[in-house]
Amino acid sequence: MDEATVRERLTAVEDPALGDDIVSLGLVNAVEVDDDAGEVRVSLALGAPYSPDETAMAGRVREELDGTGYDVDLSANIPGEVAGEDAVLPNVTNVIAVASGKGGVGKSTVAVNLAAGLSKLGARVGLFDADVYGPNVPRMVDADEAPKATGEETIVPPEKYGMRLMSMAFLVGEDDPVIWRGPMVHKVLTQLVEDVEWGHLDYMVLDLPPGTGDTQLTILQTMPLTGAVIATTPEDVALDDANKGLRMFGKHETNVLGIVENMSGFVCPDCGSEHEVFGKGGGKAFAADNDLPFLGGVPLDPAVRKGGDGGEPIVLREDSETADAFKLVTENVANNVGVVQRRKVSSHSTTDAPTQ
């Protein structure tokens, strides 16, 4: 068997989002057939580790090469010239910002459960609490271990639930307010990113503060964002502000991975009936109106509050419909990250293709 035969077999593997086979899309980086070792080595341009769609695609590749008499060794990476070797976070494959137009919509809850959900899938995850003025992440994951300084004046972040954590809450007193102007915020955020030993991560989740201020501008101008997730509640007041956040990302040419509708209906534990406390379906309609993916709706559930206050993200539970809702959001985000990365590769491959 030779490389051409392998590539011909792989034309049977379709990308479910891009609508063509992985060979035509340029998603096969390299093929090596080692007859002496009886092994076929295939490098795929997959950039969203543990996403259900990319896991399924890798499985289909194995199926197509099954029965050839060769062992199959698969690897996955986004080519450097496509991914970009940015000086900021060069060892982080994907940076996901979780944002909202206004406070009180559960943005931090979405960010924490997204990060914990990705970690539960098996990914290497960092969770960066970028809300300098109101950091909540350490409480929400019950992280009481402080970061450690090294001799090289870098910071080793603590870990919880398999996630590496950084937050302004680690660096100030529990009751001390942060009263800084924009330039100071910019400086501290930059240091908390560049001077932290994040290591190799599949995903870094950023919990942004609400609104469209200095912190968001710093993140957009300095961080290599893969995409943003916008959290909202169903009512029009929240959606009006979510729209402002959406326009902010649009002006900075940042991919929006989708919309999460939080507090989407309340199921009474006593009577079992559902009550639309904040409405229902507004986030889904907002996504449709803006031609964006709807990542899922999360119900208004007291267990979410208990998990946040108690430091145990509800996505880690196994016996909860709300946990399942967050798991679906997590999988959809990972799948859409994969779409962004594969589309880059495919576009780059098409541009570089020789003309006839």
Tab-separated table of C-alpha atoms in Angstrom:
chain	number	residue	atom	x	y	z
A	1	MET	CA	0.000	0.000	0.000
A	2	ASP	CA	1.231	3.504	-0.815
A	3	GLU	CA	0.311	7.054	0.117
A	4	ALA	CA	-2.005	7.508	-2.873
A	5	THR	CA	-4.014	4.446	-1.866
A	6	VAL	CA	-4.360	5.708	1.690
A	7	ARG	CA	-5.543	9.127	0.528
A	8	GLU	CA	-8.042	7.510	-1.825
A	9	ARG	CA	-9.510	5.534	1.058
A	10	LEU	CA	-9.745	8.688	3.162
A	11	THR	CA	-11.921	10.441	0.575
A	12	ALA	CA	-14.746	8.400	2.093
A	13	VAL	CA	-14.427	10.351	5.370
A	14	GLU	CA	-16.717	13.392	5.380
A	15	ASP	CA	-16.390	16.495	7.507
A	16	PRO	CA	-19.906	16.873	8.999
A	17	ALA	CA	-19.644	20.672	9.213
A	18	LEU	CA	-17.693	21.647	6.092
A	19	GLY	CA	-19.602	19.360	3.756
A	20	ASP	CA	-16.797	17.626	1.843
A	21	ASP	CA	-14.281	14.852	2.377
A	22	ILE	CA	-11.187	15.463	4.475
A	23	VAL	CA	-8.778	14.985	1.565
A	24	SER	CA	-10.480	17.525	-0.685
A	25	LEU	CA	-10.658	19.959	2.231
A	26	GLY	CA	-6.920	19.687	2.837
A	27	LEU	CA	-7.372	18.221	6.305
A	28	VAL	CA	-4.840	15.430	5.799
A	29	ASN	CA	-1.487	16.962	6.713
A	30	ALA	CA	0.663	13.970	5.858
A	31	VAL	CA	0.582	10.257	5.171
A	32	GLU	CA	3.498	7.886	5.747
A	33	VAL	CA	3.407	4.182	4.920
A	34	ASP	CA	6.068	2.153	6.731
A	35	ASP	CA	6.105	-1.297	5.168
A	36	ASP	CA	8.876	-2.574	7.434
A	37	ALA	CA	6.951	-1.682	10.581
A	38	GLY	CA	3.588	-2.553	9.035
A	39	GLU	CA	2.243	0.845	10.005
A	40	VAL	CA	0.401	3.733	8.385
A	41	ARG	CA	0.940	7.112	10.022
A	42	VAL	CA	-1.632	9.811	9.272
A	43	SER	CA	-1.518	13.402	10.483
A	44	LEU	CA	-4.904	15.129	10.471
A	45	ALA	CA	-5.628	18.851	10.692
A	46	LEU	CA	-7.926	18.602	13.695
A	47	GLY	CA	-7.761	21.424	16.212
A	48	ALA	CA	-10.421	20.761	18.850
A	49	PRO	CA	-9.241	17.913	21.092
A	50	TYR	CA	-12.028	15.750	22.512
A	51	SER	CA	-14.756	17.406	20.478
A	52	PRO	CA	-17.361	14.767	19.568
A	53	ASP	CA	-17.255	15.588	15.845
A	54	GLU	CA	-13.484	15.389	15.538
A	55	THR	CA	-13.351	12.235	17.645
A	56	ALA	CA	-15.905	10.696	15.281
A	57	MET	CA	-13.890	11.788	12.241
A	58	ALA	CA	-10.761	10.173	13.633
A	59	GLY	CA	-12.783	7.022	14.224
A	60	ARG	CA	-13.951	7.045	10.601
A	61	VAL	CA	-10.339	7.327	9.432
A	62	ARG	CA	-9.482	4.214	11.430
A	63	GLU	CA	-12.482	2.408	9.954
A	64	GLU	CA	-11.426	3.195	6.396
A	65	LEU	CA	-7.906	1.883	7.040
A	66	ASP	CA	-9.086	-1.169	8.935
A	67	GLY	CA	-8.437	-4.443	7.195
A	68	THR	CA	-5.399	-3.213	5.276
A	69	GLY	CA	-3.035	-5.313	7.360
A	70	TYR	CA	-1.323	-2.187	8.667
A	71	ASP	CA	-1.468	-0.695	12.145
A	72	VAL	CA	-2.805	2.854	12.128
A	73	ASP	CA	-1.085	5.682	14.000
A	74	LEU	CA	-3.117	8.896	14.021
A	75	SER	CA	-1.923	12.312	15.132
A	76	ALA	CA	-3.633	15.679	14.958
A	77	ASN	CA	-2.361	19.231	14.749
A	78	ILE	CA	-3.079	22.510	13.028
A	79	PRO	CA	-0.138	23.454	10.761
A	80	GLY	CA	1.944	26.266	12.248
A	81	GLU	CA	1.588	28.640	9.342
A	82	VAL	CA	-2.177	28.417	9.691
A	83	ALA	CA	-2.421	28.470	13.479
A	84	GLY	CA	0.123	31.268	13.796
A	85	GLU	CA	3.036	31.185	16.227
A	86	ASP	CA	1.916	34.077	18.406
A	87	ALA	CA	4.236	35.223	21.158
A	88	VAL	CA	1.243	35.240	23.509
A	89	LEU	CA	0.247	31.760	24.704
A	90	PRO	CA	2.170	29.801	22.043
A	91	ASN	CA	1.430	26.503	23.823
A	92	VAL	CA	-2.338	26.999	23.999
A	93	THR	CA	-4.248	25.503	21.079
A	94	ASN	CA	-7.564	27.300	21.612
A	95	VAL	CA	-8.535	30.402	23.578
A	96	ILE	CA	-12.257	30.786	24.253
A	97	ALA	CA	-13.702	33.986	25.713
A	98	VAL	CA	-17.006	33.755	27.578
A	99	ALA	CA	-18.749	37.128	27.524
A	100	SER	CA	-22.023	38.843	28.221
A	101	GLY	CA	-23.375	42.297	27.535
A	102	LYS	CA	-24.583	42.736	31.116
A	103	GLY	CA	-24.040	41.312	34.560
A	104	GLY	CA	-26.328	38.885	36.314
A	105	VAL	CA	-26.848	36.463	33.424
A	106	GLY	CA	-24.620	33.691	34.797
A	107	LYS	CA	-21.610	34.302	32.577
A	108	SER	CA	-19.108	33.077	35.184
A	109	THR	CA	-21.272	30.016	35.771
A	110	VAL	CA	-21.157	29.257	32.052
A	111	ALA	CA	-17.386	29.809	31.906
A	112	VAL	CA	-16.644	27.600	34.928
A	113	ASN	CA	-18.893	24.774	33.759
A	114	LEU	CA	-17.543	24.991	30.203
A	115	ALA	CA	-13.966	24.712	31.440
A	116	ALA	CA	-14.820	21.914	33.869
A	117	GLY	CA	-16.795	20.129	31.154
A	118	LEU	CA	-13.852	20.261	28.737
A	119	SER	CA	-11.547	18.962	31.463
A	120	LYS	CA	-13.973	16.135	32.185
A	121	LEU	CA	-13.849	15.134	28.513
A	122	GLY	CA	-10.094	14.676	28.936
A	123	ALA	CA	-8.759	17.966	27.583
A	124	ARG	CA	-5.941	19.987	29.134
A	125	VAL	CA	-7.684	23.152	30.305
A	126	GLY	CA	-6.820	26.527	31.776
A	127	LEU	CA	-9.430	28.817	33.330
A	128	PHE	CA	-8.491	32.487	33.456
A	129	ASP	CA	-10.711	34.759	35.522
A	130	ALA	CA	-10.305	38.024	33.617
A	131	ASP	CA	-12.865	39.889	35.712
A	132	VAL	CA	-10.355	42.032	37.622
A	133	TYR	CA	-12.961	43.978	39.592
A	134	GLY	CA	-15.235	41.081	40.533
A	135	PRO	CA	-13.329	37.775	40.398
A	136	ASN	CA	-15.496	34.806	41.395
A	137	VAL	CA	-13.837	31.763	39.837
A	138	PRO	CA	-11.802	30.599	42.886
A	139	ARG	CA	-14.956	30.382	45.028
A	140	MET	CA	-16.872	28.634	42.263
A	141	VAL	CA	-14.291	25.821	42.092
A	142	ASP	CA	-13.342	25.896	45.782
A	143	ALA	CA	-9.729	26.732	44.986
A	144	ASP	CA	-7.938	27.801	48.147
A	145	GLU	CA	-4.375	27.054	47.034
A	146	ALA	CA	-2.454	30.203	46.088
A	147	PRO	CA	-0.259	30.471	42.984
A	148	LYS	CA	3.459	29.856	43.526
A	149	ALA	CA	6.322	32.042	42.352
A	150	THR	CA	9.411	30.590	40.682
A	151	GLY	CA	13.009	31.770	40.704
A	152	GLU	CA	12.473	33.095	37.185
A	153	GLU	CA	9.743	35.439	38.453
A	154	THR	CA	6.969	33.470	36.802
A	155	ILE	CA	3.792	32.137	38.396
A	156	VAL	CA	2.767	28.493	38.709
A	157	PRO	CA	-1.044	28.393	38.753
A	158	PRO	CA	-2.938	26.139	41.156
A	159	GLU	CA	-5.086	23.332	39.770
A	160	LYS	CA	-8.594	22.140	40.555
A	161	TYR	CA	-10.734	19.573	38.729
A	162	GLY	CA	-7.878	19.161	36.258
A	163	MET	CA	-7.924	22.877	35.360
A	164	ARG	CA	-5.078	25.349	35.797
A	165	LEU	CA	-6.466	28.488	37.378
A	166	MET	CA	-5.569	32.156	37.533
A	167	SER	CA	-7.577	34.969	39.051
A	168	MET	CA	-7.057	38.374	40.573
A	169	ALA	CA	-8.745	36.928	43.669
A	170	PHE	CA	-5.551	34.981	44.375
A	171	LEU	CA	-3.520	38.186	44.542
A	172	VAL	CA	-5.637	40.518	46.684
A	173	GLY	CA	-7.283	40.206	50.077
A	174	GLU	CA	-10.685	38.550	50.238
A	175	ASP	CA	-12.436	41.825	51.099
A	176	ASP	CA	-10.123	44.229	49.263
A	177	PRO	CA	-11.720	46.060	46.337
A	178	VAL	CA	-9.688	46.617	43.171
A	179	ILE	CA	-9.860	50.307	42.296
A	180	TRP	CA	-7.782	50.795	39.167
A	181	ARG	CA	-7.892	52.820	36.007
A	182	GLY	CA	-7.772	51.221	32.560
A	183	PRO	CA	-3.972	51.307	32.001
A	184	MET	CA	-3.372	49.420	35.244
A	185	VAL	CA	-5.952	46.802	34.286
A	186	HIS	CA	-4.224	46.369	30.933
A	187	LYS	CA	-0.827	45.902	32.595
A	188	VAL	CA	-2.040	43.376	35.161
A	189	LEU	CA	-4.031	41.329	32.648
A	190	THR	CA	-1.012	41.138	30.362
A	191	GLN	CA	1.198	39.964	33.231
A	192	LEU	CA	-1.326	37.394	34.416
A	193	VAL	CA	-1.291	35.883	30.942
A	194	GLU	CA	2.356	36.142	29.925
A	195	ASP	CA	4.028	35.504	33.300
A	196	VAL	CA	1.981	32.421	34.213
A	197	GLU	CA	3.343	28.959	33.411
A	198	TRP	CA	0.214	27.658	31.739
A	199	GLY	CA	2.027	24.795	30.024
A	200	HIS	CA	0.499	23.017	27.039
A	201	LEU	CA	-3.261	23.461	26.970
A	202	ASP	CA	-5.921	22.273	24.565
A	203	TYR	CA	-8.266	25.027	25.727
A	204	MET	CA	-8.021	28.187	27.769
A	205	VAL	CA	-11.381	29.568	28.885
A	206	LEU	CA	-11.504	33.286	29.703
A	207	ASP	CA	-14.224	34.537	32.013
A	208	LEU	CA	-14.599	38.152	30.883
A	209	PRO	CA	-16.324	40.824	32.960
A	210	PRO	CA	-19.719	42.025	31.726
A	211	GLY	CA	-19.929	44.861	29.251
A	212	THR	CA	-17.575	46.190	26.570
A	213	GLY	CA	-14.901	48.076	28.514
A	214	ASP	CA	-11.142	48.182	29.079
A	215	THR	CA	-10.744	44.514	29.959
A	216	GLN	CA	-12.504	43.310	26.827
A	217	LEU	CA	-10.466	45.681	24.675
A	218	THR	CA	-7.216	44.454	26.223
A	219	ILE	CA	-8.174	40.818	25.651
A	220	LEU	CA	-9.243	41.426	22.048
A	221	GLN	CA	-6.063	43.336	21.219
A	222	THR	CA	-3.554	41.042	22.909
A	223	MET	CA	-4.931	37.499	23.042
A	224	PRO	CA	-5.071	35.016	20.156
A	225	LEU	CA	-8.777	34.258	20.528
A	226	THR	CA	-10.162	31.232	18.726
A	227	GLY	CA	-13.691	32.424	19.388
A	228	ALA	CA	-16.201	33.786	21.867
A	229	VAL	CA	-19.239	32.362	23.617
A	230	ILE	CA	-21.977	34.833	24.513
A	231	ALA	CA	-24.109	34.077	27.564
A	232	THR	CA	-27.521	35.650	27.986
A	233	THR	CA	-30.837	35.118	29.707
A	234	PRO	CA	-34.013	34.970	27.611
A	235	GLU	CA	-35.508	38.400	28.384
A	236	ASP	CA	-35.207	41.354	25.995
A	237	VAL	CA	-33.219	43.507	28.438
A	238	ALA	CA	-30.418	40.945	28.517
A	239	LEU	CA	-30.611	40.339	24.767
A	240	ASP	CA	-30.238	44.056	24.032
A	241	ASP	CA	-26.911	44.045	25.872
A	242	ALA	CA	-25.877	40.695	24.410
A	243	ASN	CA	-26.250	42.314	21.010
A	244	LYS	CA	-23.729	44.982	22.019
A	245	GLY	CA	-21.266	42.295	23.009
A	246	LEU	CA	-21.830	40.565	19.701
A	247	ARG	CA	-21.081	43.769	17.772
A	248	MET	CA	-17.895	44.249	19.825
A	249	PHE	CA	-16.543	40.889	18.692
A	250	GLY	CA	-17.620	41.613	15.133
A	251	LYS	CA	-15.645	44.856	15.053
A	252	HIS	CA	-12.539	42.949	16.123
A	253	GLU	CA	-13.131	40.114	13.644
A	254	THR	CA	-13.458	37.521	16.402
A	255	ASN	CA	-15.395	34.342	15.683
A	256	VAL	CA	-18.521	33.947	17.793
A	257	LEU	CA	-18.888	30.245	18.563
A	258	GLY	CA	-22.507	30.602	19.610
A	259	ILE	CA	-25.098	31.714	22.143
A	260	VAL	CA	-25.905	30.092	25.496
A	261	GLU	CA	-29.342	30.788	26.977
A	262	ASN	CA	-28.968	30.608	30.747
A	263	MET	CA	-31.885	30.506	33.231
A	264	SER	CA	-34.045	29.090	30.467
A	265	GLY	CA	-37.205	28.121	32.312
A	266	PHE	CA	-37.663	26.766	35.837
A	267	VAL	CA	-39.073	23.326	36.554
A	268	CYS	CA	-40.834	23.281	39.918
A	269	PRO	CA	-39.463	20.403	42.031
A	270	ASP	CA	-42.823	20.084	43.818
A	271	CYS	CA	-45.367	20.085	40.991
A	272	GLY	CA	-43.126	19.356	38.001
A	273	SER	CA	-44.533	22.202	35.932
A	274	GLU	CA	-42.259	24.614	34.083
A	275	HIS	CA	-42.328	28.339	34.757
A	276	GLU	CA	-40.752	30.886	32.421
A	277	VAL	CA	-39.363	33.181	35.116
A	278	PHE	CA	-37.172	35.105	32.691
A	279	GLY	CA	-38.939	33.921	29.568
A	280	LYS	CA	-37.729	31.153	27.320
A	281	GLY	CA	-36.362	30.925	23.793
A	282	GLY	CA	-35.039	34.473	23.580
A	283	GLY	CA	-31.431	33.346	23.300
A	284	LYS	CA	-32.288	30.779	20.659
A	285	ALA	CA	-34.189	33.384	18.626
A	286	PHE	CA	-31.309	35.838	19.039
A	287	ALA	CA	-28.895	33.234	17.666
A	288	ALA	CA	-31.182	32.539	14.700
A	289	ASP	CA	-31.652	36.246	13.955
A	290	ASN	CA	-27.880	36.713	13.817
A	291	ASP	CA	-27.150	33.463	11.946
A	292	LEU	CA	-25.169	32.087	14.880
A	293	PRO	CA	-25.104	28.615	16.442
A	294	PHE	CA	-27.347	28.068	19.438
A	295	LEU	CA	-25.194	26.187	21.925
A	296	GLY	CA	-28.005	25.195	24.260
A	297	GLY	CA	-30.323	26.316	27.019
A	298	VAL	CA	-29.582	25.824	30.717
A	299	PRO	CA	-32.573	25.805	33.088
A	300	LEU	CA	-32.893	27.942	36.195
A	301	ASP	CA	-31.911	25.372	38.790
A	302	PRO	CA	-31.070	25.945	42.478
A	303	ALA	CA	-28.443	23.211	42.147
A	304	VAL	CA	-26.408	25.511	39.900
A	305	ARG	CA	-26.269	28.121	42.647
A	306	LYS	CA	-25.379	25.495	45.238
A	307	GLY	CA	-22.619	24.176	42.998
A	308	GLY	CA	-21.235	27.663	42.462
A	309	ASP	CA	-21.294	28.599	46.128
A	310	GLY	CA	-19.974	25.209	47.179
A	311	GLY	CA	-17.197	25.049	44.600
A	312	GLU	CA	-18.444	22.033	42.624
A	313	PRO	CA	-19.479	22.846	39.046
A	314	ILE	CA	-22.738	21.118	38.277
A	315	VAL	CA	-21.444	19.813	34.924
A	316	LEU	CA	-19.391	17.303	36.918
A	317	ARG	CA	-22.511	15.625	38.297
A	318	GLU	CA	-23.901	12.488	36.686
A	319	ASP	CA	-27.525	12.602	37.834
A	320	SER	CA	-28.821	15.967	36.712
A	321	GLU	CA	-30.680	17.273	33.680
A	322	THR	CA	-28.991	20.619	34.234
A	323	ALA	CA	-25.594	18.907	34.197
A	324	ASP	CA	-26.595	17.290	30.902
A	325	ALA	CA	-27.516	20.724	29.550
A	326	PHE	CA	-24.052	22.048	30.377
A	327	LYS	CA	-22.457	18.930	28.884
A	328	LEU	CA	-24.314	19.604	25.633
A	329	VAL	CA	-23.139	23.226	25.667
A	330	THR	CA	-19.565	22.013	26.229
A	331	GLU	CA	-19.721	19.565	23.339
A	332	ASN	CA	-21.235	22.160	21.020
A	333	VAL	CA	-18.543	24.695	21.899
A	334	ALA	CA	-15.801	22.136	21.255
A	335	ASN	CA	-17.382	21.151	17.955
A	336	ASN	CA	-17.590	24.781	16.842
A	337	VAL	CA	-13.971	25.400	17.842
A	338	GLY	CA	-13.119	22.523	15.527
A	339	VAL	CA	-15.103	24.105	12.706
A	340	VAL	CA	-13.181	27.370	13.112
A	341	GLN	CA	-9.816	25.615	13.052
A	342	ARG	CA	-10.601	23.253	10.173
A	343	ARG	CA	-12.089	26.069	8.111
A	344	LYS	CA	-8.814	27.988	8.489
A	345	VAL	CA	-6.836	25.004	7.258
A	346	SER	CA	-9.205	24.323	4.379
A	347	SER	CA	-9.207	27.964	3.288
A	348	HIS	CA	-5.427	28.083	3.464
A	349	SER	CA	-5.156	24.833	1.497
A	350	THR	CA	-7.537	26.084	-1.195
A	351	THR	CA	-5.662	29.390	-1.514
A	352	ASP	CA	-2.329	27.602	-1.922
A	353	ALA	CA	-3.671	25.040	-4.419
A	354	PRO	CA	-1.984	25.343	-7.846
A	355	THR	CA	-4.103	26.660	-10.682
A	356	GLN	CA	-4.624	24.555	-13.766
